[in-house]
PDB file of C-alpha atoms and ligand atoms in Angstrom:
ATOM      1  CA  UNK E   1      37.682  18.814   6.624  1.00 92.00           C
ATOM      2  CA  UNK E   2      35.983  16.062   4.472  1.00 97.00           C
ATOM      3  CA  UNK E   3      32.956  17.580   3.057  1.00 98.00           C
ATOM      4  CA  UNK E   4      29.813  15.656   1.904  1.00 98.00           C
ATOM      5  CA  UNK E   5      26.311  16.058   0.930  1.00 98.00           C
ATOM      6  CA  UNK E   6      23.152  14.188   2.168  1.00 98.00           C
ATOM      7  CA  UNK E   7      20.352  13.399   0.035  1.00 98.00           C
ATOM      8  CA  UNK E   8      17.111  12.988   1.354  1.00 98.00           C
ATOM      9  CA  UNK E   9      15.096  13.655   4.552  1.00 97.00           C
ATOM     10  CA  UNK E  10      13.897  10.757   6.285  1.00 96.00           C
ATOM     11  CA  UNK E  11      14.635   8.499   8.652  1.00 96.00           C
ATOM     12  CA  UNK E  12      18.034   8.046   8.010  1.00 97.00           C
ATOM     13  CA  UNK E  13      19.177  11.230   6.155  1.00 98.00           C
ATOM     14  CA  UNK E  14      17.638  13.193   9.581  1.00 97.00           C
ATOM     15  CA  UNK E  15      19.932  11.061  12.298  1.00 97.00           C
ATOM     16  CA  UNK E  16      23.420  11.330   9.865  1.00 97.00           C
ATOM     17  CA  UNK E  17      22.475  15.421   9.323  1.00 97.00           C
ATOM     18  CA  UNK E  18      22.180  15.309  13.513  1.00 96.00           C
ATOM     19  CA  UNK E  19      25.306  12.600  14.189  1.00 96.00           C
ATOM     20  CA  UNK E  20      27.459  14.758  11.675  1.00 97.00           C
ATOM     21  CA  UNK E  21      26.525  17.644  12.780  1.00 95.00           C
ATOM     22  CA  UNK E  22      28.879  16.707  16.280  1.00 85.00           C
ATOM     23  CA  UNK E  23      31.544  15.781  14.453  1.00 93.00           C
ATOM     24  CA  UNK E  24      34.896  18.045  13.333  1.00 90.00           C
ATOM     25  CA  UNK E  25      36.662  16.314  10.425  1.00 94.00           C
ATOM     26  CA  UNK E  26      33.243  16.440   8.394  1.00 97.00           C
ATOM     27  CA  UNK E  27      31.809  19.367   7.270  1.00 97.00           C
ATOM     28  CA  UNK E  28      28.143  18.718   5.870  1.00 98.00           C
ATOM     29  CA  UNK E  29      28.183  20.935   2.973  1.00 97.00           C
ATOM     30  CA  UNK E  30      24.609  20.995   1.987  1.00 98.00           C
ATOM     31  CA  UNK E  31      21.379  18.551   1.865  1.00 98.00           C
ATOM     32  CA  UNK E  32      19.206  17.816  -0.851  1.00 98.00           C
ATOM     33  CA  UNK E  33      15.222  17.473   0.402  1.00 97.00           C
ATOM     34  CA  UNK E  34      12.446  17.592  -1.756  1.00 96.00           C
ATOM     35  CA  UNK E  35      10.537  19.717   0.807  1.00 95.00           C
ATOM     36  CA  UNK E  36      13.208  22.059   2.377  1.00 95.00           C
ATOM     37  CA  UNK E  37      11.291  22.821   5.413  1.00 94.00           C
ATOM     38  CA  UNK E  38      11.796  19.237   6.619  1.00 95.00           C
ATOM     39  CA  UNK E  39      14.763  19.856   7.816  1.00 95.00           C
ATOM     40  CA  UNK E  40      14.884  23.593   8.264  1.00 94.00           C
ATOM     41  CA  UNK E  41      15.238  22.767  12.634  1.00 94.00           C
ATOM     42  CA  UNK E  42      18.208  20.697  12.006  1.00 95.00           C
ATOM     43  CA  UNK E  43      20.831  22.977   9.630  1.00 96.00           C
ATOM     44  CA  UNK E  44      20.797  25.952   8.334  1.00 96.00           C
ATOM     45  CA  UNK E  45      18.022  27.001   5.571  1.00 96.00           C
ATOM     46  CA  UNK E  46      21.059  28.130   3.088  1.00 96.00           C
ATOM     47  CA  UNK E  47      22.133  24.640   3.051  1.00 97.00           C
ATOM     48  CA  UNK E  48      19.113  22.991   1.857  1.00 98.00           C
ATOM     49  CA  UNK E  49      18.457  22.205  -1.547  1.00 97.00           C
ATOM     50  CA  UNK E  50      15.697  21.282  -3.464  1.00 97.00           C
ATOM     51  CA  UNK E  51      17.425  21.139  -6.994  1.00 97.00           C
ATOM     52  CA  UNK E  52      20.296  18.705  -8.312  1.00 97.00           C
ATOM     53  CA  UNK E  53      21.420  21.247 -10.426  1.00 97.00           C
ATOM     54  CA  UNK E  54      22.577  23.276  -7.073  1.00 97.00           C
ATOM     55  CA  UNK E  55      24.599  20.787  -6.026  1.00 98.00           C
ATOM     56  CA  UNK E  56      28.291  21.980  -4.581  1.00 97.00           C
ATOM     57  CA  UNK E  57      31.271  19.895  -4.721  1.00 97.00           C
ATOM     58  CA  UNK E  58      31.763  17.813  -1.991  1.00 98.00           C
ATOM     59  CA  UNK E  59      33.960  14.834  -1.305  1.00 98.00           C
ATOM     60  CA  UNK E  60      31.069  12.478  -0.722  1.00 98.00           C
ATOM     61  CA  UNK E  61      27.417  12.056  -1.422  1.00 98.00           C
ATOM     62  CA  UNK E  62      25.364  10.348   0.787  1.00 98.00           C
ATOM     63  CA  UNK E  63      21.882   8.959  -0.844  1.00 98.00           C
ATOM     64  CA  UNK E  64      18.966   8.228   1.799  1.00 98.00           C
ATOM     65  CA  UNK E  65      16.626   7.959  -0.380  1.00 98.00           C
ATOM     66  CA  UNK E  66      13.685   5.119  -0.052  1.00 97.00           C
ATOM     67  CA  UNK E  67      15.724   2.164  -2.110  1.00 97.00           C
ATOM     68  CA  UNK E  68      13.271   2.503  -5.153  1.00 97.00           C
ATOM     69  CA  UNK E  69      14.342   6.037  -5.646  1.00 98.00           C
ATOM     70  CA  UNK E  70      17.969   5.339  -5.268  1.00 98.00           C
ATOM     71  CA  UNK E  71      18.591   4.741  -8.921  1.00 98.00           C
ATOM     72  CA  UNK E  72      16.867   7.868 -10.175  1.00 98.00           C
ATOM     73  CA  UNK E  73      18.348  10.023  -7.949  1.00 98.00           C
ATOM     74  CA  UNK E  74      21.980   9.205  -8.615  1.00 98.00           C
ATOM     75  CA  UNK E  75      20.793   9.020 -12.264  1.00 98.00           C
ATOM     76  CA  UNK E  76      19.648  13.026 -11.638  1.00 97.00           C
ATOM     77  CA  UNK E  77      23.351  14.125 -10.446  1.00 98.00           C
ATOM     78  CA  UNK E  78      24.720  16.553 -12.688  1.00 97.00           C
ATOM     79  CA  UNK E  79      27.927  15.737 -11.685  1.00 97.00           C
ATOM     80  CA  UNK E  80      30.435  12.815 -12.515  1.00 97.00           C
ATOM     81  CA  UNK E  81      33.529  10.575 -11.118  1.00 98.00           C
ATOM     82  CA  UNK E  82      33.070  11.677  -7.434  1.00 98.00           C
ATOM     83  CA  UNK E  83      32.266   9.359  -4.799  1.00 98.00           C
ATOM     84  CA  UNK E  84      28.738   8.464  -4.424  1.00 98.00           C
ATOM     85  CA  UNK E  85      26.998   5.931  -1.563  1.00 98.00           C
ATOM     86  CA  UNK E  86      23.708   4.823  -0.819  1.00 98.00           C
ATOM     87  CA  UNK E  87      22.834   3.701   2.521  1.00 98.00           C
ATOM     88  CA  UNK E  88      20.619   1.097   1.909  1.00 97.00           C
ATOM     89  CA  UNK E  89      21.086  -2.893   3.332  1.00 95.00           C
ATOM     90  CA  UNK E  90      19.065  -4.405   0.173  1.00 94.00           C
ATOM     91  CA  UNK E  91      19.818  -2.804  -2.723  1.00 94.00           C
ATOM     92  CA  UNK E  92      22.967  -3.684  -4.227  1.00 92.00           C
ATOM     93  CA  UNK E  93      26.110  -0.835  -5.323  1.00 93.00           C
ATOM     94  CA  UNK E  94      24.928  -1.235  -9.102  1.00 94.00           C
ATOM     95  CA  UNK E  95      21.801  -0.013  -8.477  1.00 96.00           C
ATOM     96  CA  UNK E  96      24.137   3.775  -8.215  1.00 98.00           C
ATOM     97  CA  UNK E  97      24.461   5.636 -11.670  1.00 98.00           C
ATOM     98  CA  UNK E  98      27.998   4.091 -12.788  1.00 97.00           C
ATOM     99  CA  UNK E  99      29.308   8.158 -13.925  1.00 98.00           C
ATOM    100  CA  UNK E 100      30.370   8.410 -10.654  1.00 98.00           C
ATOM    101  CA  UNK E 101      32.483   6.221  -8.221  1.00 98.00           C
ATOM    102  CA  UNK E 102      30.093   4.256  -6.482  1.00 98.00           C
ATOM    103  CA  UNK E 103      29.672   2.828  -2.764  1.00 98.00           C
ATOM    104  CA  UNK E 104      27.535   1.822   0.020  1.00 98.00           C
ATOM    105  CA  UNK E 105      27.070   3.202   3.942  1.00 98.00           C
ATOM    106  CA  UNK E 106      24.767   1.531   5.150  1.00 98.00           C
ATOM    107  CA  UNK E 107      24.087   1.895   9.545  1.00 97.00           C
ATOM    108  CA  UNK E 108      22.847  -1.610  10.386  1.00 96.00           C
ATOM    109  CA  UNK E 109      19.936  -0.189  13.152  1.00 95.00           C
ATOM    110  CA  UNK E 110      16.654   0.770  12.929  1.00 91.00           C
ATOM    111  CA  UNK E 111      15.851   3.768  12.850  1.00 92.00           C
ATOM    112  CA  UNK E 112      13.139   6.795  13.199  1.00 90.00           C
ATOM    113  CA  UNK E 113      12.857  10.522  12.814  1.00 87.00           C
ATOM    114  CA  UNK E 114      11.342  11.237  16.318  1.00 87.00           C
ATOM    115  CA  UNK E 115      13.350   8.013  18.351  1.00 92.00           C
ATOM    116  CA  UNK E 116      17.255   9.351  19.467  1.00 93.00           C
ATOM    117  CA  UNK E 117      19.888   7.000  18.889  1.00 93.00           C
ATOM    118  CA  UNK E 118      23.935   7.003  20.280  1.00 95.00           C
ATOM    119  CA  UNK E 119      25.271   6.881  16.661  1.00 95.00           C
ATOM    120  CA  UNK E 120      28.396   5.875  17.867  1.00 96.00           C
ATOM    121  CA  UNK E 121      27.352   2.433  18.544  1.00 96.00           C
ATOM    122  CA  UNK E 122      25.703   1.898  15.024  1.00 98.00           C
ATOM    123  CA  UNK E 123      27.710  -0.746  12.967  1.00 98.00           C
ATOM    124  CA  UNK E 124      28.762   1.252   9.492  1.00 98.00           C
ATOM    125  CA  UNK E 125      29.129  -1.527   6.737  1.00 98.00           C
ATOM    126  CA  UNK E 126      30.987   0.120   4.215  1.00 98.00           C
ATOM    127  CA  UNK E 127      31.622  -0.766   0.385  1.00 97.00           C
ATOM    128  CA  UNK E 128      33.965   0.833  -2.240  1.00 97.00           C
ATOM    129  CA  UNK E 129      34.921   0.296  -5.961  1.00 96.00           C
ATOM    130  CA  UNK E 130      38.690   0.807  -5.299  1.00 96.00           C
ATOM    131  CA  UNK E 131      41.103   1.357  -1.962  1.00 97.00           C
ATOM    132  CA  UNK E 132      41.035   4.771  -2.158  1.00 97.00           C
ATOM    133  CA  UNK E 133      37.161   5.486  -1.544  1.00 98.00           C
ATOM    134  CA  UNK E 134      37.007   2.655   0.694  1.00 98.00           C
ATOM    135  CA  UNK E 135      39.426   4.548   3.126  1.00 98.00           C
ATOM    136  CA  UNK E 136      37.544   7.513   2.964  1.00 98.00           C
ATOM    137  CA  UNK E 137      34.566   6.098   3.702  1.00 98.00           C
ATOM    138  CA  UNK E 138      36.143   4.895   6.395  1.00 98.00           C
ATOM    139  CA  UNK E 139      37.269   8.327   7.711  1.00 98.00           C
ATOM    140  CA  UNK E 140      34.209   9.423   7.603  1.00 98.00           C
ATOM    141  CA  UNK E 141      31.942   6.699   9.021  1.00 98.00           C
ATOM    142  CA  UNK E 142      34.826   6.719  11.928  1.00 98.00           C
ATOM    143  CA  UNK E 143      33.706  10.168  12.996  1.00 97.00           C
ATOM    144  CA  UNK E 144      30.520   8.976  14.349  1.00 97.00           C
ATOM    145  CA  UNK E 145      30.879   5.565  14.936  1.00 97.00           C
ATOM    146  CA  UNK E 146      33.186   2.912  16.728  1.00 97.00           C
ATOM    147  CA  UNK E 147      31.700   0.193  14.509  1.00 98.00           C
ATOM    148  CA  UNK E 148      32.611   0.206  11.216  1.00 98.00           C
ATOM    149  CA  UNK E 149      33.003  -3.026   8.574  1.00 98.00           C
ATOM    150  CA  UNK E 150      33.996  -3.669   5.266  1.00 98.00           C
ATOM    151  CA  UNK E 151      31.188  -5.428   3.709  1.00 97.00           C
ATOM    152  CA  UNK E 152      30.640  -6.156   0.155  1.00 95.00           C
ATOM    153  CA  UNK E 153      27.177  -6.309  -1.376  1.00 92.00           C
ATOM    154  CA  UNK E 154      27.166 -10.257  -1.048  1.00 93.00           C
ATOM    155  CA  UNK E 155      27.439 -10.232   2.832  1.00 96.00           C
ATOM    156  CA  UNK E 156      25.212  -7.146   3.166  1.00 95.00           C
ATOM    157  CA  UNK E 157      22.669  -8.704   1.432  1.00 94.00           C
ATOM    158  CA  UNK E 158      23.142 -12.067   4.497  1.00 96.00           C
ATOM    159  CA  UNK E 159      23.069  -9.075   7.055  1.00 96.00           C
ATOM    160  CA  UNK E 160      19.782  -7.319   5.666  1.00 94.00           C
ATOM    161  CA  UNK E 161      18.090 -10.834   5.624  1.00 96.00           C
ATOM    162  CA  UNK E 162      19.156 -11.981   8.823  1.00 97.00           C
ATOM    163  CA  UNK E 163      18.238  -8.619  10.212  1.00 95.00           C
ATOM    164  CA  UNK E 164      14.848  -8.825   8.845  1.00 95.00           C
ATOM    165  CA  UNK E 165      15.033 -12.067  11.117  1.00 97.00           C
ATOM    166  CA  UNK E 166      15.789 -10.540  14.213  1.00 96.00           C
ATOM    167  CA  UNK E 167      14.609  -6.950  14.256  1.00 94.00           C
ATOM    168  CA  UNK E 168      11.056  -6.924  12.460  1.00 94.00           C
ATOM    169  CA  UNK E 169      10.119 -10.789  12.778  1.00 97.00           C
ATOM    170  CA  UNK E 170      11.061 -10.218  16.782  1.00 96.00           C
ATOM    171  CA  UNK E 171       9.236  -7.427  16.980  1.00 95.00           C
ATOM    172  CA  UNK E 172       6.301  -8.478  15.043  1.00 97.00           C
ATOM    173  CA  UNK E 173       6.237 -11.569  17.563  1.00 98.00           C
ATOM    174  CA  UNK E 174       6.166  -8.715  20.197  1.00 98.00           C
ATOM    175  CA  UNK E 175       3.334  -7.371  18.401  1.00 98.00           C
ATOM    176  CA  UNK E 176       1.439 -10.791  18.527  1.00 98.00           C
ATOM    177  CA  UNK E 177       2.013 -11.041  22.590  1.00 98.00           C
ATOM    178  CA  UNK E 178       0.916  -7.536  23.131  1.00 98.00           C
ATOM    179  CA  UNK E 179      -2.367  -8.178  21.496  1.00 97.00           C
ATOM    180  CA  UNK E 180      -2.656 -11.400  23.551  1.00 98.00           C
ATOM    181  CA  UNK E 181      -1.981  -9.496  26.886  1.00 98.00           C
ATOM    182  CA  UNK E 182      -4.911  -7.120  25.764  1.00 98.00           C
ATOM    183  CA  UNK E 183      -7.354  -9.286  24.745  1.00 96.00           C
ATOM    184  CA  UNK E 184      -6.398 -11.142  28.177  1.00 97.00           C
ATOM    185  CA  UNK E 185      -6.429  -7.578  30.536  1.00 97.00           C
ATOM    186  CA  UNK E 186      -3.401  -8.104  31.623  1.00 98.00           C
ATOM    187  CA  UNK E 187      -0.215  -5.580  31.447  1.00 98.00           C
ATOM    188  CA  UNK E 188       2.147  -5.814  28.762  1.00 98.00           C
ATOM    189  CA  UNK E 189       4.424  -4.204  30.796  1.00 98.00           C
ATOM    190  CA  UNK E 190       5.183  -7.230  33.082  1.00 98.00           C
ATOM    191  CA  UNK E 191       6.771  -9.068  30.077  1.00 98.00           C
ATOM    192  CA  UNK E 192       9.882  -5.566  29.767  1.00 98.00           C
ATOM    193  CA  UNK E 193      12.176  -7.608  31.605  1.00 98.00           C
ATOM    194  CA  UNK E 194      11.958 -10.793  30.230  1.00 98.00           C
ATOM    195  CA  UNK E 195      11.917  -9.551  26.122  1.00 98.00           C
ATOM    196  CA  UNK E 196      15.372  -6.891  27.656  1.00 98.00           C
ATOM    197  CA  UNK E 197      16.943 -10.011  29.397  1.00 98.00           C
ATOM    198  CA  UNK E 198      16.352 -12.401  26.086  1.00 97.00           C
ATOM    199  CA  UNK E 199      18.712  -9.350  24.026  1.00 97.00           C
ATOM    200  CA  UNK E 200      20.728  -8.761  26.908  1.00 97.00           C
ATOM    201  CA  UNK E 201      21.402 -12.774  26.963  1.00 97.00           C
ATOM    202  CA  UNK E 202      22.968 -13.085  23.188  1.00 95.00           C
ATOM    203  CA  UNK E 203      25.593 -10.770  24.647  1.00 95.00           C
ATOM    204  CA  UNK E 204      27.416 -13.602  26.278  1.00 97.00           C
ATOM    205  CA  UNK E 205      25.628 -16.668  24.878  1.00 96.00           C
ATOM    206  CA  UNK E 206      25.051 -18.386  21.690  1.00 95.00           C
ATOM    207  CA  UNK E 207      21.213 -18.293  20.429  1.00 95.00           C
ATOM    208  CA  UNK E 208      20.996 -21.731  20.256  1.00 94.00           C
ATOM    209  CA  UNK E 209      22.407 -22.000  23.715  1.00 94.00           C
ATOM    210  CA  UNK E 210      20.509 -19.473  25.361  1.00 95.00           C
ATOM    211  CA  UNK E 211      17.230 -20.649  24.072  1.00 95.00           C
ATOM    212  CA  UNK E 212      15.005 -21.770  26.683  1.00 95.00           C
ATOM    213  CA  UNK E 213      10.815 -22.969  26.983  1.00 96.00           C
ATOM    214  CA  UNK E 214       8.614 -25.537  26.174  1.00 97.00           C
ATOM    215  CA  UNK E 215      10.030 -26.088  22.019  1.00 96.00           C
ATOM    216  CA  UNK E 216      13.064 -26.459  23.433  1.00 94.00           C
ATOM    217  CA  UNK E 217      12.370 -28.993  26.640  1.00 94.00           C
ATOM    218  CA  UNK E 218      10.091 -30.887  23.953  1.00 93.00           C
ATOM    219  CA  UNK E 219       7.235 -30.172  26.578  1.00 96.00           C
ATOM    220  CA  UNK E 220       4.183 -31.788  24.370  1.00 96.00           C
ATOM    221  CA  UNK E 221       1.644 -30.909  27.368  1.00 97.00           C
ATOM    222  CA  UNK E 222       2.301 -27.319  27.614  1.00 98.00           C
ATOM    223  CA  UNK E 223       2.714 -26.847  23.577  1.00 98.00           C
ATOM    224  CA  UNK E 224      -0.487 -28.813  23.135  1.00 98.00           C
ATOM    225  CA  UNK E 225      -2.530 -26.762  25.834  1.00 98.00           C
ATOM    226  CA  UNK E 226      -1.059 -23.139  24.283  1.00 98.00           C
ATOM    227  CA  UNK E 227      -2.195 -24.240  21.022  1.00 98.00           C
ATOM    228  CA  UNK E 228      -5.423 -25.163  22.001  1.00 97.00           C
ATOM    229  CA  UNK E 229      -5.701 -21.597  24.168  1.00 97.00           C
ATOM    230  CA  UNK E 230      -5.204 -19.983  21.339  1.00 97.00           C
ATOM    231  CA  UNK E 231      -7.973 -18.519  18.723  1.00 95.00           C
ATOM    232  CA  UNK E 232      -6.641 -16.643  15.929  1.00 96.00           C
ATOM    233  CA  UNK E 233      -5.584 -18.998  13.545  1.00 97.00           C
ATOM    234  CA  UNK E 234      -2.796 -16.790  12.278  1.00 97.00           C
ATOM    235  CA  UNK E 235      -0.819 -16.919  16.014  1.00 98.00           C
ATOM    236  CA  UNK E 236      -1.405 -20.684  16.234  1.00 98.00           C
ATOM    237  CA  UNK E 237       0.184 -21.596  12.723  1.00 98.00           C
ATOM    238  CA  UNK E 238       2.726 -19.113  14.116  1.00 98.00           C
ATOM    239  CA  UNK E 239       3.330 -20.758  16.782  1.00 98.00           C
ATOM    240  CA  UNK E 240       3.315 -24.153  15.319  1.00 98.00           C
ATOM    241  CA  UNK E 241       6.138 -23.174  12.610  1.00 98.00           C
ATOM    242  CA  UNK E 242       8.570 -21.583  15.049  1.00 97.00           C
ATOM    243  CA  UNK E 243       7.786 -24.215  17.540  1.00 97.00           C
ATOM    244  CA  UNK E 244       8.997 -26.829  14.667  1.00 97.00           C
ATOM    245  CA  UNK E 245      11.961 -24.910  13.765  1.00 96.00           C
ATOM    246  CA  UNK E 246      13.049 -24.516  17.634  1.00 96.00           C
ATOM    247  CA  UNK E 247      12.586 -28.642  17.966  1.00 94.00           C
ATOM    248  CA  UNK E 248      14.712 -28.631  14.375  1.00 92.00           C
ATOM    249  CA  UNK E 249      17.565 -27.214  15.908  1.00 84.00           C
ATOM    250  CA  UNK E 250      17.313 -29.991  19.041  1.00 70.00           C
ATOM    251  CA  UNK E 251      17.745 -32.577  17.068  1.00 68.00           C
ATOM    252  CA  UNK E 252      20.650 -31.334  15.273  1.00 68.00           C
ATOM    253  CA  UNK E 253      22.861 -30.343  18.454  1.00 61.00           C
TER     254      UNK E 253
HETATM  255  N1  NAP D 301      15.152   3.369   8.667  1.00 76.38           N
HETATM  256  C1  NAP D 301      15.680   2.713   9.169  1.00 76.38           C
HETATM  257  O1  NAP D 301      15.677   1.957   9.575  1.00 76.38           O
HETATM  258  C2  NAP D 301      16.986   2.233   8.005  1.00 76.38           C
HETATM  259  C3  NAP D 301      18.163   1.490   8.173  1.00 76.38           C
HETATM  260  C4  NAP D 301      19.146   1.332   7.576  1.00 76.38           C
HETATM  261  C5  NAP D 301      18.973   1.204   5.948  1.00 76.38           C
HETATM  262  N2  NAP D 301      17.822   2.449   5.249  1.00 76.38           N
HETATM  263  C6  NAP D 301      18.293   2.815   4.448  1.00 76.38           C
HETATM  264  O2  NAP D 301      18.108   4.193   4.598  1.00 76.38           O
HETATM  265  C7  NAP D 301      17.085   4.706   3.171  1.00 76.38           C
HETATM  266  C8  NAP D 301      16.642   6.017   3.602  1.00 76.38           C
HETATM  267  O3  NAP D 301      15.434   5.169   4.012  1.00 76.38           O
HETATM  268  P1  NAP D 301      14.359   5.844   5.468  1.00 76.38           P
HETATM  269  O4  NAP D 301      14.034   5.407   6.476  1.00 76.38           O
HETATM  270  O5  NAP D 301      15.797   6.858   6.002  1.00 76.38           O
HETATM  271  O6  NAP D 301      13.190   6.514   4.574  1.00 76.38           O
HETATM  272  P2  NAP D 301      12.747   7.175   4.595  1.00 76.38           P
HETATM  273  O7  NAP D 301      12.232   7.920   5.923  1.00 76.38           O
HETATM  274  O8  NAP D 301      11.008   6.640   3.872  1.00 76.38           O
HETATM  275  O9  NAP D 301      12.768   8.911   3.591  1.00 76.38           O
HETATM  276  C9  NAP D 301      12.861   8.201   2.444  1.00 76.38           C
HETATM  277  C10 NAP D 301      13.031   9.964   1.788  1.00 76.38           C
HETATM  278  O10 NAP D 301      13.143   9.265   0.220  1.00 76.38           O
HETATM  279  C11 NAP D 301      12.978  10.726  -0.277  1.00 76.38           C
HETATM  280  N3  NAP D 301      12.675   9.422  -1.502  1.00 76.38           N
HETATM  281  C12 NAP D 301      11.572   9.417  -1.967  1.00 76.38           C
HETATM  282  N4  NAP D 301      11.462   9.021  -3.007  1.00 76.38           N
HETATM  283  C13 NAP D 301      12.481  10.272  -3.546  1.00 76.38           C
HETATM  284  C14 NAP D 301      12.669  10.861  -5.292  1.00 76.38           C
HETATM  285  N5  NAP D 301      12.090   9.973  -5.994  1.00 76.38           N
HETATM  286  N6  NAP D 301      13.523  11.488  -5.438  1.00 76.38           N
HETATM  287  C15 NAP D 301      14.111  12.273  -4.379  1.00 76.38           C
HETATM  288  N7  NAP D 301      13.624  12.015  -2.690  1.00 76.38           N
HETATM  289  C16 NAP D 301      13.247  11.004  -3.025  1.00 76.38           C
HETATM  290  C17 NAP D 301      11.980  10.920   0.112  1.00 76.38           C
HETATM  291  O11 NAP D 301      11.675  12.462   0.204  1.00 76.38           O
HETATM  292  P3  NAP D 301      10.164  12.931   0.147  1.00 76.38           P
HETATM  293  O12 NAP D 301      10.282  13.356   2.072  1.00 76.38           O
HETATM  294  O13 NAP D 301      10.077  14.025  -0.042  1.00 76.38           O
HETATM  295  O14 NAP D 301       8.746  11.957  -0.099  1.00 76.38           O
HETATM  296  C18 NAP D 301      12.684  11.123   1.759  1.00 76.38           C
HETATM  297  O15 NAP D 301      13.321  12.361   1.865  1.00 76.38           O
HETATM  298  C19 NAP D 301      16.985   3.565   2.529  1.00 76.38           C
HETATM  299  O16 NAP D 301      17.684   2.796   1.405  1.00 76.38           O
HETATM  300  C20 NAP D 301      16.689   2.714   3.534  1.00 76.38           C
HETATM  301  O17 NAP D 301      16.629   1.359   2.810  1.00 76.38           O
HETATM  302  C21 NAP D 301      17.295   2.704   6.474  1.00 76.38           C
END
């Protein structure tokens, strides 16, 4: 049995608690939360602590707190030479205090507390300072996910930037689509199968081959009409920038 301690009570910590609660090989020894009540519905209350000094011995400590707090939290841990990892895509390994063996346990997915997720499909990007520690992370990761990858800090940075494009920016474009629909009283609902199919397509096609639409076809009449139709300057600018980027891709094909 591998004994783990989770530090944090936010989106990621809560999903990790749920995922590890269903495994047989990993036991959650304790969870640290500044506000103990936050986790009361997820784990036995006597396993929750709000005092770093009360942390028990474990094989692995997973710090799932805001990026800017990782360094401070890792420095406050009252022990040394144990495996301590963070869950951030953006933070480097070195934000962790050097008194412990550092690692990363980055789940590349978008988590919200109240949205259930099938953790078995969540890619887990792992990094450790040596092979022994990596094997422990890998064993733990494989109890909750079938998608486990060795990813170093440089690679994780690239993945994180790419994730901002494919996740946050796409979602922002959904938001703009939603605003345009609302403004013109048409149901956003009608666009949902298109959103689904666009995401599905990249399971079988390279994104550049999956692209369609006026920019890809170089349909300048439609592009001009769309720009004429849009009244919001920000929407116009985004439309122009992405159209240009798609057209630049066309030229290099
Ligand atoms: N959410 C995602 O989709 C996602 C995906 C992959 C990776 N991550 C990474 O996972 C980590 C956690 O993200 P999250 O979304 O779970 O964050 P979150 O929901 O905002 O929760 C942040 C947690 O950090 C705690 N915290 C903040 N400052 C602290 C401090 N100084 N001392 C102790 N605890 C502190 C908060 O405690 P209080 O509740 O007491 O304020 C809370 O439990 C981050 O490194 C993030 O980059 C997030």
